[in-house]
Amino acid sequence: GGDESNRNSDNIPLLKAVITAGLYPNIIVADLSKKVPKLSTRAGEVFLHPACLDATQEASLDSKMLVYHEMVKTAKVYVRDATTISPYALLLFGGAIKVQHRSSRITVDGWLGLDAAPKTAVLVKQLREHLDRMLLRKIDNPNEKMSELDTRVVSSIALLLETEPAPAKGANAAPPGGAAKSDVKPGDWPCPQCGHNVFASKRECFKCGFRK
């Protein structure tokens, strides 16, 4: 309890990875080459629900991968409670991964593909395999202490997760400072920690958790 339990409470990338592990396979892929990104799941095209926080900043998503909590169908197929995630969160806490050496890609569950040099893809796969074995051991024996190798693997994973992808380049990319200029309204403030635009009515940055 106490401080130890909350040690990573402000580590947003790690929290997103935990959410990814809990909500997988609820994954959305965004086509960021379009002015308004096209969102797709394995079942087909979806739309962010108007009540979803990211729906107001859909044109400036900082990753082509999102995870969502709920899907509903009304006039359109909507997803709720969606947030962008790092590709590393998907690779390390999502489905089964396979390295495609010839095409320099790594796939998740046979449908989600990411470009990756073969050497990098193999290293990520080995990291994932070690993590899976380590988690199984902890489930079987919760009191077992981590080895030095386990500790190094966990540290490496934490470092990877903290390496957030840069905003996509193109018409829908956000300029330095967070949101597109047209999205900035009087009273909005730039987060001094991550640079994202925060609505005037909010005292906390929804992206990194910084409190004004």
CSV table of C-alpha atoms in Angstrom, one decimal:
chain,number,residue,atom,x,y,z
A,1,GLY,CA,0.0,0.0,0.0
A,2,GLY,CA,0.9,3.6,0.3
A,3,ASP,CA,3.7,5.2,-1.8
A,4,GLU,CA,4.8,1.8,-3.1
A,5,SER,CA,1.4,1.0,-4.6
A,6,ASN,CA,1.3,4.4,-6.3
A,7,ARG,CA,4.9,4.4,-7.5
A,8,ASN,CA,3.8,4.4,-11.2
A,9,SER,CA,0.5,6.3,-10.8
A,10,ASP,CA,1.9,9.2,-12.9
A,11,ASN,CA,3.5,7.0,-15.6
A,12,ILE,CA,0.9,7.5,-18.4
A,13,PRO,CA,2.6,5.2,-21.0
A,14,LEU,CA,2.7,2.4,-18.4
A,15,LEU,CA,-1.0,3.0,-17.4
A,16,LYS,CA,-1.9,2.8,-21.1
A,17,ALA,CA,-0.1,-0.5,-21.4
A,18,VAL,CA,-2.1,-1.9,-18.5
A,19,ILE,CA,-5.3,-0.7,-20.1
A,20,THR,CA,-4.2,-2.3,-23.4
A,21,ALA,CA,-3.6,-5.6,-21.6
A,22,GLY,CA,-7.1,-5.4,-20.0
A,23,LEU,CA,-9.1,-4.4,-23.1
A,24,TYR,CA,-7.3,-6.3,-25.9
A,25,PRO,CA,-8.5,-7.2,-28.5
A,26,ASN,CA,-10.5,-3.9,-28.5
A,27,ILE,CA,-8.1,-2.2,-30.9
A,28,ILE,CA,-8.7,0.5,-33.4
A,29,VAL,CA,-6.3,1.4,-36.3
A,30,ALA,CA,-6.4,5.0,-37.5
A,31,ASP,CA,-5.5,6.0,-41.0
A,32,LEU,CA,-3.7,9.2,-40.3
A,33,SER,CA,-3.1,10.0,-43.9
A,34,LYS,CA,-6.6,11.5,-44.2
A,35,LYS,CA,-7.6,14.9,-42.9
A,36,VAL,CA,-10.1,13.2,-40.6
A,37,PRO,CA,-8.6,9.9,-39.7
A,38,LYS,CA,-10.5,6.8,-40.8
A,39,LEU,CA,-10.9,4.4,-37.9
A,40,SER,CA,-11.1,0.7,-38.3
A,41,THR,CA,-11.4,-2.4,-36.1
A,42,ARG,CA,-11.0,-6.0,-37.3
A,43,ALA,CA,-14.8,-6.0,-37.9
A,44,GLY,CA,-14.9,-2.8,-40.0
A,45,GLU,CA,-15.1,1.0,-39.8
A,46,VAL,CA,-16.0,2.7,-36.6
A,47,PHE,CA,-16.4,6.2,-35.2
A,48,LEU,CA,-15.5,7.8,-31.9
A,49,HIS,CA,-18.6,8.5,-29.9
A,50,PRO,CA,-19.3,12.3,-29.5
A,51,ALA,CA,-19.0,11.9,-25.7
A,52,CYS,CA,-15.5,10.3,-26.1
A,53,LEU,CA,-12.7,12.7,-25.0
A,54,ASP,CA,-10.6,11.9,-28.1
A,55,ALA,CA,-13.5,12.7,-30.4
A,56,THR,CA,-12.9,16.4,-30.0
A,57,GLN,CA,-9.3,16.0,-31.1
A,58,GLU,CA,-9.8,13.3,-33.7
A,59,ALA,CA,-7.9,15.2,-36.3
A,60,SER,CA,-4.7,15.4,-34.1
A,61,LEU,CA,-4.4,11.8,-32.8
A,62,ASP,CA,-0.8,11.2,-31.7
A,63,SER,CA,-0.8,7.5,-32.6
A,64,LYS,CA,-2.4,5.3,-35.2
A,65,MET,CA,-3.3,2.7,-32.5
A,66,LEU,CA,-6.2,3.1,-30.1
A,67,VAL,CA,-7.8,0.9,-27.5
A,68,TYR,CA,-11.5,1.2,-26.6
A,69,HIS,CA,-13.8,0.0,-23.9
A,70,GLU,CA,-17.2,-0.3,-25.5
A,71,MET,CA,-18.7,-0.5,-29.0
A,72,VAL,CA,-22.3,0.5,-29.7
A,73,LYS,CA,-24.4,0.7,-32.8
A,74,THR,CA,-26.9,3.5,-33.4
A,75,ALA,CA,-26.9,5.6,-36.6
A,76,LYS,CA,-23.2,4.5,-36.9
A,77,VAL,CA,-21.0,2.0,-35.1
A,78,TYR,CA,-19.4,4.0,-32.3
A,79,VAL,CA,-16.7,3.2,-29.8
A,80,ARG,CA,-16.6,4.7,-26.3
A,81,ASP,CA,-13.8,5.3,-23.8
A,82,ALA,CA,-11.0,5.3,-26.4
A,83,THR,CA,-7.4,6.4,-26.0
A,84,THR,CA,-4.3,6.3,-28.1
A,85,ILE,CA,-1.6,3.7,-27.2
A,86,SER,CA,2.0,3.2,-28.1
A,87,PRO,CA,2.7,0.4,-30.6
A,88,TYR,CA,5.0,-1.1,-27.9
A,89,ALA,CA,2.0,-1.5,-25.6
A,90,LEU,CA,0.2,-3.5,-28.3
A,91,LEU,CA,3.3,-5.6,-29.1
A,92,LEU,CA,4.1,-6.4,-25.4
A,93,PHE,CA,0.6,-6.7,-24.0
A,94,GLY,CA,-1.6,-7.6,-27.0
A,95,GLY,CA,-2.1,-10.8,-28.9
A,96,ALA,CA,0.3,-13.3,-30.4
A,97,ILE,CA,3.1,-11.6,-32.5
A,98,LYS,CA,4.8,-13.0,-35.5
A,99,VAL,CA,7.9,-11.6,-37.3
A,100,GLN,CA,7.6,-11.3,-41.1
A,101,HIS,CA,11.3,-11.3,-42.1
A,102,ARG,CA,10.9,-10.8,-45.8
A,103,SER,CA,8.5,-7.9,-45.6
A,104,SER,CA,10.2,-6.3,-42.5
A,105,ARG,CA,6.9,-6.4,-40.6
A,106,ILE,CA,5.7,-7.7,-37.3
A,107,THR,CA,2.0,-8.7,-37.0
A,108,VAL,CA,-0.3,-9.1,-34.0
A,109,ASP,CA,-2.9,-11.9,-34.2
A,110,GLY,CA,-2.3,-12.0,-38.0
A,111,TRP,CA,-4.1,-8.8,-38.8
A,112,LEU,CA,-2.4,-5.8,-37.1
A,113,GLY,CA,0.8,-5.1,-39.0
A,114,LEU,CA,3.7,-2.8,-38.0
A,115,ASP,CA,6.8,-2.0,-40.0
A,116,ALA,CA,9.9,-3.1,-38.2
A,117,ALA,CA,13.4,-4.1,-39.2
A,118,PRO,CA,13.8,-7.9,-38.7
A,119,LYS,CA,16.4,-7.6,-36.0
A,120,THR,CA,14.2,-5.1,-34.0
A,121,ALA,CA,11.2,-7.3,-34.5
A,122,VAL,CA,13.0,-10.4,-33.2
A,123,LEU,CA,14.2,-8.5,-30.2
A,124,VAL,CA,10.7,-7.3,-29.4
A,125,LYS,CA,9.4,-10.9,-29.8
A,126,GLN,CA,12.1,-12.2,-27.4
A,127,LEU,CA,11.2,-9.5,-24.9
A,128,ARG,CA,7.6,-10.4,-25.1
A,129,GLU,CA,8.3,-14.2,-24.7
A,130,HIS,CA,10.4,-13.5,-21.6
A,131,LEU,CA,7.7,-11.3,-20.2
A,132,ASP,CA,5.0,-13.9,-20.7
A,133,ARG,CA,7.1,-16.6,-19.0
A,134,MET,CA,7.9,-14.3,-16.1
A,135,LEU,CA,4.2,-13.5,-15.6
A,136,LEU,CA,3.2,-17.2,-15.7
A,137,ARG,CA,5.9,-17.9,-13.0
A,138,LYS,CA,4.5,-15.1,-10.8
A,139,ILE,CA,1.0,-16.4,-11.2
A,140,ASP,CA,2.1,-19.9,-10.2
A,141,ASN,CA,4.3,-18.6,-7.3
A,142,PRO,CA,3.4,-15.0,-6.3
A,143,ASN,CA,6.2,-14.9,-3.7
A,144,GLU,CA,9.0,-15.8,-6.1
A,145,LYS,CA,11.6,-13.0,-6.3
A,146,MET,CA,12.6,-11.7,-9.7
A,147,SER,CA,16.0,-12.6,-11.0
A,148,GLU,CA,18.5,-10.0,-12.1
A,149,LEU,CA,17.5,-10.8,-15.7
A,150,ASP,CA,13.8,-10.4,-14.9
A,151,THR,CA,14.6,-7.0,-13.4
A,152,ARG,CA,16.5,-5.9,-16.4
A,153,VAL,CA,13.7,-7.0,-18.7
A,154,VAL,CA,11.1,-5.1,-16.7
A,155,SER,CA,13.3,-2.0,-16.8
A,156,SER,CA,13.7,-2.4,-20.6
A,157,ILE,CA,10.0,-2.7,-21.1
A,158,ALA,CA,9.3,0.4,-18.9
A,159,LEU,CA,11.8,2.3,-21.0
A,160,LEU,CA,10.2,1.2,-24.3
A,161,LEU,CA,6.8,2.2,-23.1
A,162,GLU,CA,8.0,5.6,-22.1
A,163,THR,CA,9.2,6.2,-25.6
A,164,GLU,CA,6.0,7.5,-27.0
A,165,PRO,CA,5.6,7.7,-30.8
A,166,ALA,CA,5.9,11.2,-32.4
A,167,PRO,CA,2.7,12.7,-33.9
A,168,ALA,CA,2.2,11.6,-37.4
A,169,LYS,CA,3.3,13.7,-40.3
A,170,GLY,CA,0.7,15.0,-42.8
A,171,ALA,CA,-2.3,17.1,-43.0
A,172,ASN,CA,-3.8,15.8,-39.8
A,173,ALA,CA,-0.6,16.0,-37.7
A,174,ALA,CA,-0.6,18.4,-34.7
A,175,PRO,CA,2.0,21.2,-34.8
A,176,PRO,CA,4.4,21.6,-32.0
A,177,GLY,CA,2.4,22.5,-28.9
A,178,GLY,CA,-0.3,19.9,-29.2
A,179,ALA,CA,-3.6,20.5,-31.0
A,180,ALA,CA,-4.1,22.0,-34.5
A,181,LYS,CA,-4.4,25.8,-34.4
A,182,SER,CA,-8.1,25.6,-35.3
A,183,ASP,CA,-8.8,23.6,-32.2
A,184,VAL,CA,-7.3,26.2,-29.8
A,185,LYS,CA,-9.9,28.4,-28.2
A,186,PRO,CA,-9.6,31.4,-25.9
A,187,GLY,CA,-8.7,30.3,-22.4
A,188,ASP,CA,-7.1,27.0,-23.5
A,189,TRP,CA,-3.7,26.4,-22.1
A,190,PRO,CA,-0.6,24.5,-23.4
A,191,CYS,CA,0.5,21.8,-21.0
A,192,PRO,CA,4.1,22.7,-19.8
A,193,GLN,CA,4.9,19.0,-19.4
A,194,CYS,CA,3.8,17.4,-22.7
A,195,GLY,CA,2.8,20.4,-24.8
A,196,HIS,CA,-0.7,19.3,-25.5
A,197,ASN,CA,-3.6,21.8,-25.7
A,198,VAL,CA,-5.9,21.6,-22.7
A,199,PHE,CA,-9.4,23.0,-22.6
A,200,ALA,CA,-10.0,26.1,-20.5
A,201,SER,CA,-12.5,24.3,-18.3
A,202,LYS,CA,-9.9,21.7,-17.4
A,203,ARG,CA,-7.3,22.0,-14.6
A,204,GLU,CA,-5.6,18.8,-15.5
A,205,CYS,CA,-4.0,17.7,-18.8
A,206,PHE,CA,-5.8,14.6,-20.1
A,207,LYS,CA,-2.8,13.3,-21.9
A,208,CYS,CA,-0.1,13.3,-19.2
A,209,GLY,CA,-2.0,14.2,-16.0
A,210,PHE,CA,-0.2,17.5,-15.3
A,211,ARG,CA,-2.2,19.6,-12.9
A,212,LYS,CA,-2.4,23.4,-13.5
